[in-house]
Short mmCIF file of C-alpha atoms and ligand atoms in Angstrom, two decimals:
data_model
loop_
_atom_site.label_atom_id
_atom_site.label_comp_id
_atom_site.label_asym_id
_atom_site.label_seq_id
_atom_site.Cartn_x
_atom_site.Cartn_y
_atom_site.Cartn_z
CA MET D 1099 0.02 0.16 -0.03
CA PRO D 1100 1.88 3.15 -0.80
CA VAL D 1101 2.79 5.78 1.81
CA THR D 1102 0.39 8.84 2.48
CA VAL D 1103 1.75 11.83 3.73
CA LEU D 1104 0.17 14.54 5.29
CA ILE D 1105 1.58 17.94 5.83
CA GLY D 1106 -0.02 21.63 7.35
CA ALA D 1107 0.03 23.52 4.13
CA GLN D 1108 -0.09 27.20 5.87
CA TRP D 1109 1.36 28.36 9.25
CA GLY D 1110 0.33 25.47 11.30
CA ASP D 1111 -2.44 24.52 13.62
CA GLU D 1112 -4.53 23.49 10.27
CA GLY D 1113 -5.84 20.43 11.82
CA LYS D 1114 -3.78 17.80 11.64
CA GLY D 1115 -4.22 16.24 14.67
CA LYS D 1116 -7.62 15.74 13.85
CA ILE D 1117 -7.86 14.73 10.63
CA ILE D 1118 -4.57 11.77 11.57
CA ASP D 1119 -6.99 10.17 14.17
CA VAL D 1120 -9.50 10.06 11.28
CA LEU D 1121 -7.28 8.54 9.43
CA SER D 1122 -5.41 6.73 11.72
CA GLU D 1123 -8.74 4.28 11.74
CA ASN D 1124 -7.10 2.35 8.82
CA ALA D 1125 -3.70 2.78 9.68
CA ASP D 1126 -1.20 0.30 10.71
CA LEU D 1127 1.72 2.92 11.18
CA VAL D 1128 1.36 6.27 12.24
CA ALA D 1129 5.48 8.62 12.53
CA ARG D 1130 5.68 11.85 12.63
CA PHE D 1131 8.98 12.68 10.38
CA GLN D 1132 10.05 16.64 11.83
CA GLY D 1133 9.37 19.14 14.86
CA GLY D 1134 8.92 18.48 18.44
CA ASN D 1135 6.68 19.39 21.34
CA ASN D 1136 6.48 22.80 19.71
CA ALA D 1137 4.04 21.44 17.87
CA GLY D 1138 0.19 20.53 19.96
CA HIS D 1139 -1.95 18.25 17.84
CA THR D 1140 -5.63 18.26 19.16
CA VAL D 1141 -7.65 15.12 18.62
CA ILE D 1142 -11.52 15.29 20.00
CA VAL D 1143 -12.95 12.11 20.77
CA GLU D 1144 -16.54 11.57 22.13
CA GLY D 1145 -15.73 14.72 23.76
CA LYS D 1146 -12.77 14.46 25.59
CA LYS D 1147 -9.72 15.78 24.57
CA TYR D 1148 -5.87 15.28 23.66
CA VAL D 1149 -3.75 17.72 22.90
CA LEU D 1150 -0.39 15.16 21.42
CA HIS D 1151 3.09 17.08 21.12
CA LEU D 1152 5.60 14.76 20.30
CA ILE D 1153 3.29 11.75 20.35
CA PRO D 1154 1.77 10.79 16.67
CA SER D 1155 -1.84 11.31 17.09
CA GLY D 1156 -2.50 7.73 15.74
CA VAL D 1157 -3.10 7.30 19.70
CA HIS D 1158 -6.86 6.24 19.54
CA SER D 1159 -6.44 3.22 17.09
CA GLU D 1160 -5.28 0.17 19.06
CA LYS D 1161 -3.90 -1.77 15.76
CA THR D 1162 -1.20 1.88 15.11
CA THR D 1163 2.28 1.56 15.68
CA CYS D 1164 2.98 5.14 17.12
CA MET D 1165 6.34 6.39 15.53
CA ILE D 1166 8.70 9.06 16.47
CA GLY D 1167 10.99 9.14 13.35
CA ASN D 1168 14.64 10.25 12.92
CA GLY D 1169 13.43 13.62 11.74
CA VAL D 1170 11.95 14.68 14.98
CA VAL D 1171 13.73 16.49 17.80
CA VAL D 1172 12.26 15.05 21.08
CA ASN D 1173 12.59 16.03 24.37
CA PRO D 1174 13.05 13.03 26.64
CA VAL D 1175 11.44 14.53 29.91
CA GLN D 1176 8.55 16.26 28.08
CA LEU D 1177 8.31 12.84 26.01
CA LEU D 1178 7.74 10.61 29.50
CA GLU D 1179 5.28 13.47 30.77
CA GLU D 1180 3.45 13.12 27.34
CA LEU D 1181 3.18 9.26 27.59
CA ASP D 1182 2.27 9.12 31.58
CA GLY D 1183 -0.39 12.27 30.52
CA LEU D 1184 -1.78 9.33 27.98
CA LEU D 1185 -1.50 6.53 30.32
CA ASP D 1186 -4.34 8.37 33.09
CA GLN D 1187 -6.20 9.61 30.53
CA GLY D 1188 -6.28 5.44 30.06
CA ILE D 1189 -4.51 5.24 26.92
CA ASP D 1190 -1.32 3.02 26.92
CA ILE D 1191 0.44 2.54 23.68
CA THR D 1192 3.50 1.25 25.59
CA ARG D 1193 3.53 -2.16 23.25
CA ARG D 1194 3.13 -0.26 20.14
CA PHE D 1195 5.33 2.77 20.80
CA GLN D 1196 9.20 3.44 18.75
CA ILE D 1197 11.50 5.90 18.53
CA SER D 1198 14.10 6.19 16.15
CA ASN D 1199 17.67 5.79 17.55
CA ARG D 1200 18.97 8.66 15.20
CA ALA D 1201 16.47 11.09 16.65
CA GLN D 1202 18.44 14.15 18.11
CA LEU D 1203 17.19 14.85 21.92
CA VAL D 1204 16.32 18.21 23.61
CA PHE D 1205 17.40 19.16 27.01
CA SER D 1206 16.88 22.02 29.28
CA TYR D 1207 19.61 23.78 27.75
CA HIS D 1208 18.13 23.79 24.62
CA CYS D 1209 14.80 25.59 26.06
CA GLU D 1210 16.68 28.09 28.47
CA PHE D 1211 19.07 28.80 25.18
CA ASP D 1212 15.53 28.99 23.08
CA ALA D 1213 14.56 31.78 25.53
CA LEU D 1214 17.94 33.90 25.78
CA SER D 1215 17.83 34.13 21.86
CA GLU D 1216 14.43 35.25 21.83
CA LYS D 1217 15.44 37.95 24.25
CA LYS D 1218 18.57 39.11 22.56
CA ARG D 1219 16.56 39.27 19.13
CA GLY D 1220 14.47 42.31 20.96
CA ASP D 1221 11.59 43.48 18.66
CA LYS D 1222 13.32 41.15 15.62
CA LEU D 1223 11.92 38.30 18.05
CA ILE D 1224 11.08 34.91 15.72
CA GLY D 1225 7.95 34.06 18.54
CA THR D 1226 9.03 30.03 19.11
CA THR D 1227 7.90 28.13 21.50
CA LYS D 1228 10.63 28.24 23.33
CA LYS D 1229 10.89 24.02 23.14
CA GLY D 1230 14.66 24.54 22.52
CA ILE D 1231 14.04 23.52 19.08
CA GLY D 1232 15.79 25.50 16.56
CA PRO D 1233 19.03 25.35 18.73
CA ALA D 1234 18.63 21.15 18.90
CA TYR D 1235 18.59 21.47 15.33
CA SER D 1236 21.52 23.61 15.19
CA ASP D 1237 22.98 20.90 17.42
CA LYS D 1238 22.70 18.12 15.26
CA VAL D 1239 23.88 20.44 11.98
CA ASN D 1240 26.81 21.13 14.46
CA ARG D 1241 27.15 17.44 14.78
CA CYS D 1242 27.42 17.78 18.60
CA GLY D 1243 24.13 16.48 19.11
CA LEU D 1244 22.88 13.74 21.48
CA ARG D 1245 20.57 11.33 19.73
CA ALA D 1246 18.16 8.71 21.07
CA GLY D 1247 20.79 6.07 20.57
CA ASP D 1248 23.46 7.22 22.68
CA ILE D 1249 20.86 6.76 25.39
CA LEU D 1250 21.81 3.00 24.92
CA ARG D 1251 25.28 3.54 25.73
CA PRO D 1252 25.74 4.65 29.41
CA GLU D 1253 28.74 6.02 29.40
CA LYS D 1254 28.44 7.73 25.79
CA PHE D 1255 25.24 9.20 26.89
CA GLU D 1256 26.81 10.79 29.93
CA SER D 1257 30.03 12.25 28.26
CA LYS D 1258 27.98 13.73 25.62
CA PHE D 1259 25.26 14.90 28.16
CA ARG D 1260 27.75 16.61 29.97
CA GLU D 1261 29.90 18.21 27.69
CA ASN D 1262 26.78 19.65 25.87
CA ILE D 1263 25.71 21.24 29.11
CA ALA D 1264 29.21 22.27 30.21
CA ARG D 1265 29.01 24.86 26.66
CA TYR D 1266 25.65 25.77 26.83
CA ASN D 1267 26.81 26.70 30.37
CA LYS D 1268 29.58 28.74 29.55
CA LEU D 1269 27.52 30.60 27.09
CA PHE D 1270 24.69 31.29 29.97
CA ALA D 1271 27.71 32.42 32.00
CA GLU D 1272 28.86 34.50 28.76
CA ALA D 1273 25.60 36.10 28.63
CA GLY D 1274 25.06 36.61 32.67
CA VAL D 1275 21.92 34.80 33.34
CA GLU D 1276 21.83 31.85 35.81
CA VAL D 1277 23.93 28.54 34.70
CA LEU D 1278 22.14 25.17 34.83
CA ASP D 1279 23.18 22.68 37.46
CA VAL D 1280 24.89 20.04 35.94
CA GLU D 1281 24.11 16.88 38.30
CA GLU D 1282 20.38 17.89 38.64
CA GLU D 1283 20.12 17.86 35.11
CA TRP D 1284 21.91 14.90 34.22
CA GLN D 1285 20.14 13.22 36.98
CA LYS D 1286 16.77 13.83 35.31
CA ALA D 1287 18.04 13.18 31.61
CA LYS D 1288 19.27 9.96 32.92
CA ALA D 1289 16.19 8.99 34.58
CA ALA D 1290 14.39 9.95 31.22
CA GLY D 1291 16.85 7.50 29.09
CA GLU D 1292 16.32 4.62 31.45
CA ARG D 1293 12.78 4.81 31.18
CA LEU D 1294 12.90 5.22 27.41
CA LYS D 1295 15.21 2.79 26.61
CA PRO D 1296 13.25 -0.38 25.38
CA PHE D 1297 11.36 1.99 22.78
CA ILE D 1298 14.44 3.27 21.21
CA SER D 1299 15.07 1.21 17.38
CA ASP D 1300 15.92 1.13 13.95
CA THR D 1301 12.92 2.76 12.96
CA VAL D 1302 13.94 2.81 9.10
CA VAL D 1303 14.07 -0.82 9.31
CA THR D 1304 10.48 -1.20 11.03
CA ILE D 1305 8.83 1.45 8.63
CA ASN D 1306 10.44 0.13 5.85
CA LYS D 1307 9.29 -3.82 6.54
CA ALA D 1308 5.87 -1.82 6.73
CA ILE D 1309 5.99 -0.53 3.57
CA GLN D 1310 6.89 -3.89 2.08
CA GLU D 1311 3.91 -5.79 3.36
CA ASP D 1312 1.86 -3.58 2.47
CA LYS D 1313 0.66 -1.92 5.68
CA ASP D 1314 -1.18 1.22 5.82
CA VAL D 1315 1.64 3.97 6.39
CA LEU D 1316 0.46 7.65 7.69
CA LEU D 1317 3.50 10.03 7.68
CA GLU D 1318 2.05 12.94 10.16
CA GLY D 1319 3.62 16.28 9.31
CA ALA D 1320 4.11 19.16 12.18
CA GLN D 1321 3.69 23.02 12.12
CA GLY D 1322 3.27 23.56 8.27
CA VAL D 1323 4.51 25.10 4.98
CA TRP D 1324 5.00 28.40 5.64
CA LEU D 1325 7.37 27.47 8.59
CA ASP D 1326 9.67 25.50 6.66
CA ILE D 1327 12.84 26.19 7.23
CA ASP D 1328 13.97 26.64 3.49
CA TYR D 1329 10.50 27.75 2.02
CA GLY D 1330 8.74 29.42 4.76
CA THR D 1331 8.32 32.99 5.67
CA PHE D 1332 12.22 33.12 7.05
CA PRO D 1333 13.50 33.95 9.24
CA TYR D 1334 10.28 34.11 10.62
CA VAL D 1335 9.81 30.11 10.72
CA THR D 1336 10.88 26.56 12.33
CA SER D 1337 14.04 25.09 12.15
CA SER D 1338 12.87 21.78 10.09
CA ASN D 1339 11.70 20.89 6.99
CA THR D 1340 7.75 20.56 7.21
CA GLY D 1341 6.76 19.12 3.97
CA THR D 1342 6.68 15.94 1.79
CA GLY D 1343 10.55 15.90 1.51
CA GLY D 1344 11.23 16.68 4.89
CA ALA D 1345 8.90 13.41 5.15
CA CYS D 1346 11.52 11.50 3.22
CA THR D 1347 14.54 12.20 5.31
CA GLY D 1348 12.21 12.23 8.16
CA ALA D 1349 10.89 9.06 8.57
CA GLY D 1350 13.38 7.27 6.60
CA VAL D 1351 11.18 6.45 3.69
CA ALA D 1352 12.02 6.71 -0.36
CA PRO D 1353 10.09 9.21 -2.43
CA ILE D 1354 8.87 6.38 -5.05
CA HIS D 1355 6.78 5.11 -2.26
CA ILE D 1356 4.57 8.31 -1.88
CA LYS D 1357 1.47 8.37 -3.50
CA LYS D 1358 -0.73 10.51 -1.48
CA VAL D 1359 0.14 13.81 -0.07
CA ILE D 1360 -2.82 15.28 2.03
CA GLY D 1361 -2.40 19.22 2.54
CA VAL D 1362 -4.52 20.19 5.38
CA THR D 1363 -5.32 24.02 5.59
CA LYS D 1364 -8.10 25.65 7.71
CA ALA D 1365 -11.05 27.18 5.73
CA TYR D 1366 -9.10 30.66 6.39
CA THR D 1367 -6.03 31.39 7.95
CA THR D 1368 -3.90 31.33 11.03
CA ARG D 1369 -0.75 32.33 12.48
CA VAL D 1370 0.89 32.10 15.97
CA GLY D 1371 4.25 34.18 16.70
CA GLU D 1372 5.57 36.77 14.69
CA GLY D 1373 6.53 37.22 11.26
CA PRO D 1374 4.47 38.63 7.78
CA PHE D 1375 0.93 37.52 7.43
CA PRO D 1376 -0.33 39.32 4.27
CA THR D 1377 -4.27 38.42 4.97
CA GLU D 1378 -4.42 39.31 9.03
CA LEU D 1379 -7.36 40.63 10.08
CA ASP D 1380 -6.18 43.14 12.48
CA CYS D 1381 -9.10 44.42 13.76
CA GLU D 1382 -12.33 43.21 15.26
CA PHE D 1383 -13.35 40.62 13.02
CA GLY D 1384 -10.01 39.38 13.62
CA GLU D 1385 -10.69 38.88 17.17
CA GLN D 1386 -14.43 37.79 16.43
CA LEU D 1387 -13.31 35.19 14.37
CA ARG D 1388 -10.29 33.93 17.39
CA GLN D 1389 -13.26 33.73 19.13
CA MET D 1390 -15.65 31.99 16.85
CA GLY D 1391 -12.36 29.34 15.61
CA GLY D 1392 -11.33 29.37 19.84
CA GLU D 1393 -7.98 30.08 18.32
CA PHE D 1394 -5.65 29.72 21.08
CA GLY D 1395 -2.36 28.27 20.78
CA ALA D 1396 -2.87 24.29 21.58
CA THR D 1397 1.23 24.38 23.17
CA THR D 1398 1.81 28.08 24.20
CA GLY D 1399 -2.33 29.01 25.03
CA ARG D 1400 -0.65 32.46 22.59
CA PRO D 1401 -3.98 33.93 20.29
CA ARG D 1402 -3.49 33.03 17.39
CA ARG D 1403 -3.25 35.48 14.41
CA CYS D 1404 -6.83 35.68 12.45
CA GLY D 1405 -7.25 36.37 8.71
CA TRP D 1406 -8.94 35.24 5.28
CA PHE D 1407 -8.00 32.28 3.70
CA ASP D 1408 -5.08 32.80 1.54
CA ALA D 1409 -4.91 31.42 -2.22
CA VAL D 1410 -2.17 32.83 -2.72
CA ALA D 1411 -0.06 30.84 -0.22
CA THR D 1412 -1.38 28.02 -0.32
CA ASN D 1413 -1.20 26.96 -4.12
CA TYR D 1414 2.31 27.71 -4.05
CA ALA D 1415 2.16 25.41 -0.44
CA MET D 1416 0.33 22.65 -2.73
CA MET D 1417 2.81 23.30 -5.73
CA LEU D 1418 5.71 22.97 -3.80
CA ASN D 1419 4.71 19.66 -1.70
CA GLY D 1420 2.73 17.55 -4.46
CA VAL D 1421 -0.54 17.60 -2.83
CA THR D 1422 -2.72 15.81 -4.16
CA ASP D 1423 -5.40 15.91 -1.59
CA ILE D 1424 -6.48 19.08 0.43
CA ALA D 1425 -7.96 18.28 3.62
CA ILE D 1426 -10.51 21.45 4.21
CA THR D 1427 -11.09 21.76 8.49
CA LYS D 1428 -13.48 24.63 10.28
CA MET D 1429 -15.60 25.36 7.46
CA ASP D 1430 -18.42 25.50 10.49
CA VAL D 1431 -16.25 28.41 11.80
CA LEU D 1432 -17.77 30.57 9.14
CA ASP D 1433 -21.41 29.36 9.30
CA THR D 1434 -22.65 32.99 10.22
CA LEU D 1435 -20.70 35.28 7.89
CA THR D 1436 -22.83 36.97 5.22
CA GLU D 1437 -19.74 37.12 2.78
CA ILE D 1438 -16.31 35.42 3.15
CA LYS D 1439 -12.96 36.88 1.13
CA ILE D 1440 -10.34 34.54 -0.43
CA CYS D 1441 -7.31 36.09 -1.17
CA THR D 1442 -6.75 35.72 -5.15
CA GLY D 1443 -3.10 38.05 -5.53
CA TYR D 1444 -0.79 39.93 -3.37
CA GLU D 1445 -0.14 44.11 -4.39
CA VAL D 1446 3.18 44.39 -3.91
CA ASN D 1447 5.50 47.66 -4.87
CA GLY D 1448 2.42 48.69 -7.20
CA GLU D 1449 2.33 45.72 -9.23
CA VAL D 1450 0.31 42.40 -8.79
CA THR D 1451 1.20 39.08 -8.14
CA SER D 1452 -0.21 36.11 -7.93
CA ILE D 1453 2.68 34.01 -7.07
CA MET D 1454 4.35 33.99 -3.44
CA PRO D 1455 6.62 36.18 -2.80
CA VAL D 1456 10.24 34.90 -0.84
CA GLU D 1457 11.17 37.64 0.94
CA ALA D 1458 9.73 39.01 4.75
CA GLU D 1459 9.81 42.51 3.80
CA ASP D 1460 7.38 41.72 0.39
CA LEU D 1461 5.79 39.90 2.52
CA TYR D 1462 5.29 42.00 4.60
CA VAL D 1463 4.10 44.83 2.47
CA ALA D 1464 1.74 42.67 0.49
CA LYS D 1465 -1.92 44.12 0.25
CA PRO D 1466 -4.18 40.77 -0.47
CA VAL D 1467 -6.27 41.30 -3.29
CA PHE D 1468 -9.44 39.84 -2.21
CA GLU D 1469 -12.39 38.19 -4.01
CA THR D 1470 -15.59 38.17 -2.40
CA MET D 1471 -18.54 34.82 -2.01
CA PRO D 1472 -21.75 34.76 -0.52
CA GLY D 1473 -21.85 33.04 2.88
CA TRP D 1474 -24.34 30.05 3.77
CA GLN D 1475 -25.25 31.40 7.18
CA SER D 1476 -26.46 27.84 8.22
CA PRO D 1477 -24.97 25.35 10.31
CA THR D 1478 -22.47 22.93 8.47
CA THR D 1479 -21.83 20.70 11.93
CA GLU D 1480 -24.29 18.06 11.15
CA ALA D 1481 -23.50 18.00 7.20
CA ARG D 1482 -21.56 14.44 6.17
CA SER D 1483 -21.63 14.59 2.20
CA MET D 1484 -21.48 17.69 0.01
CA GLU D 1485 -24.91 17.13 -0.99
CA GLU D 1486 -25.82 17.88 2.86
CA LEU D 1487 -23.35 21.21 3.01
CA PRO D 1488 -25.49 24.05 1.70
CA GLU D 1489 -24.82 25.42 -1.81
CA ALA D 1490 -23.05 28.89 -0.82
CA ALA D 1491 -20.78 26.22 1.30
CA ARG D 1492 -19.92 23.60 -1.53
CA LYS D 1493 -18.92 26.79 -4.01
CA TYR D 1494 -16.72 28.22 -1.60
CA LEU D 1495 -14.90 24.81 -1.62
CA ALA D 1496 -15.35 24.58 -5.66
CA ARG D 1497 -12.89 28.04 -5.33
CA VAL D 1498 -10.83 26.85 -2.78
CA ALA D 1499 -9.83 23.89 -4.85
CA GLU D 1500 -9.60 25.65 -7.95
CA LEU D 1501 -7.20 28.04 -6.79
CA CYS D 1502 -4.87 25.87 -4.80
CA GLY D 1503 -5.24 23.40 -7.73
CA ALA D 1504 -5.62 20.21 -6.18
CA LYS D 1505 -9.04 18.44 -5.26
CA ILE D 1506 -10.58 18.27 -1.56
CA SER D 1507 -11.14 15.13 -0.46
CA ILE D 1508 -11.47 15.85 3.45
CA VAL D 1509 -13.99 18.03 4.85
CA SER D 1510 -14.10 18.73 8.50
CA VAL D 1511 -17.29 20.63 9.90
CA GLY D 1512 -16.23 20.09 13.89
CA PRO D 1513 -13.41 19.61 16.50
CA GLY D 1514 -14.99 16.14 16.87
CA ARG D 1515 -13.84 13.01 14.70
CA GLU D 1516 -17.17 12.47 13.85
CA ALA D 1517 -17.69 16.29 12.01
CA THR D 1518 -16.03 14.93 9.57
CA PHE D 1519 -16.32 13.59 5.50
CA GLN D 1520 -14.64 11.95 2.96
CA VAL D 1521 -15.34 12.87 -0.77
P1 GDP S 2571 -3.14 20.74 14.43
O1 GDP S 2571 -1.86 21.59 14.86
O2 GDP S 2571 -2.54 21.49 12.60
O3 GDP S 2571 -2.48 19.52 14.80
O4 GDP S 2571 -3.99 21.64 15.25
P2 GDP S 2571 -4.51 22.57 16.12
O5 GDP S 2571 -4.61 21.14 17.46
O6 GDP S 2571 -3.18 23.08 17.14
O7 GDP S 2571 -5.64 23.11 16.07
C1 GDP S 2571 -6.74 23.13 15.64
C2 GDP S 2571 -8.18 23.40 16.38
O8 GDP S 2571 -9.26 23.28 15.75
C3 GDP S 2571 -8.32 22.55 17.59
O9 GDP S 2571 -8.48 23.08 18.76
C4 GDP S 2571 -9.50 21.51 16.82
O10 GDP S 2571 -9.78 20.40 18.05
C5 GDP S 2571 -9.63 22.42 16.10
N1 GDP S 2571 -10.97 22.04 14.95
C6 GDP S 2571 -10.29 21.06 13.89
N2 GDP S 2571 -10.77 20.66 13.33
C7 GDP S 2571 -12.22 21.65 13.20
C8 GDP S 2571 -13.13 21.66 13.05
O11 GDP S 2571 -13.44 21.14 11.29
N3 GDP S 2571 -14.11 22.35 13.61
C9 GDP S 2571 -13.89 23.26 14.30
N4 GDP S 2571 -15.01 24.21 14.94
N5 GDP S 2571 -12.56 23.06 14.89
C10 GDP S 2571 -11.84 22.07 14.62
P1 IMO S 2572 1.82 22.31 15.26
O1 IMO S 2572 2.72 21.50 14.51
C1 IMO S 2572 1.71 26.99 14.81
C2 IMO S 2572 5.85 28.82 15.42
C3 IMO S 2572 6.02 29.29 16.32
C4 IMO S 2572 7.17 30.25 15.77
C5 IMO S 2572 7.96 29.95 14.95
C6 IMO S 2572 9.44 29.18 15.19
O2 IMO S 2572 0.73 22.58 16.37
O3 IMO S 2572 1.39 23.09 13.75
P2 IMO S 2572 10.05 27.30 17.43
O4 IMO S 2572 9.25 27.08 18.45
O5 IMO S 2572 9.90 26.00 16.05
O6 IMO S 2572 11.45 27.23 16.86
O7 IMO S 2572 9.13 28.88 16.59
O8 IMO S 2572 7.05 28.34 14.74
N1 IMO S 2572 5.41 26.95 15.18
C7 IMO S 2572 4.13 27.00 15.11
N2 IMO S 2572 2.70 27.60 14.85
N3 IMO S 2572 2.07 25.24 15.02
C8 IMO S 2572 2.67 24.82 15.12
O9 IMO S 2572 2.53 23.50 15.47
C9 IMO S 2572 3.98 25.63 15.79
N4 IMO S 2572 5.23 25.28 15.69
C10 IMO S 2572 6.00 26.09 16.14
O10 IMO S 2572 4.74 30.01 16.96
O11 IMO S 2572 6.23 31.47 15.01
MG1 MG S 2573 -1.23 22.90 16.45
#
């Protein structure tokens, strides 16, 4: 069975967790391939809310192996908190959970350094989640980071940990901030490592065996295309490749196996953190949309910035990632509006373009060109097929698909698993 990749096609928080939960009913294996616990993926089952940060959103399907791929940066202490939190909620994945021995590890010193770097940036801050993601990926690229596999070699684990924390403590001392207590941090790392040992393996072998055996394999992206380190609104991005390419390198799956790429998008747009956002509604209506959509971060609780659907950005995202299928979420949030806007172009320095500009400076000054469509002004939450949607909602979806250059295959009309239909 071909592998399916699911990615966020906007600035994150598109509803990836919810769609993965729906699709994992049939999945044998779900793997995260990048990012870390900067992600917050919400799954709502029978009215109960679960927020996943590092663990794939396939936790509710008992036959599904949940895998953390090599491209993920893993905070061992946070991961255990998440595993324990799931156990408290009655979900035990310990017999179907695996972590790549190649995954890089995140420790408190990365988080502290993340916070310090943000402080130093002053008003040019990125608005990171302060989960140590950038510093951990920096250590990977600098070839000095610890990997999950090091946990299995206690002496190496301890010496590398001590080397790294000493290096960071030197930086903290130089910056005049409090240094970390090495013994205390090492004991925390060691204890977490001890508990995680049974889950660490060469996941490349497992995932490729599953593919050869024709199993249903789903690769779960975190963040979104416009937060991608190469293609996003640099420097206001995260530190990993959030798209289809990242899925291959971050899960150890060759591109030839990928036949389906699902791009998840909201029926409007949100962004959390700093950086350009051309269709942002920096007005009372933006605040209204935030309330209507419950747009507050699942990881940091920060209010999300809200705006209209941006077909310029989303079309580029779909092209870049070979998206074959669109999953559109939060249609129900627009139910009461009399009219709905879609951005079809940007005016940048007097010229109109339908191609996403690359430079943040251009995106900051880009004036969106909008097309206005009538709203449907009736509830959609109960709809379970295209036919059950009001005509104006169907027209809106058709226009989104046309502008984005891909077919809509999944429509989400509420936060719960049941409020979804496939087309
Ligand atoms: P993710 O990071 O892409 O997994 O998305 P988040 O979980 O951070 O944010 C999506 C939010 O929207 C969560 O609170 C979901 O419960 C909620 N959600 C997802 N789909 C829908 C939908 O169709 N309608 C509504 N009203 N909420 C949704
Ligand atoms: P999910 O998977 C939305 C944003 C941060 C900041 C930038 C860099 O839930 O969609 P980082 O901590 O990664 O160095 O922060 O990226 N960001 C997200 N925004 N959803 C996410 O994840 C995000 N993960 C990081 O707000 O702007
Ligand atoms: Mg999220």
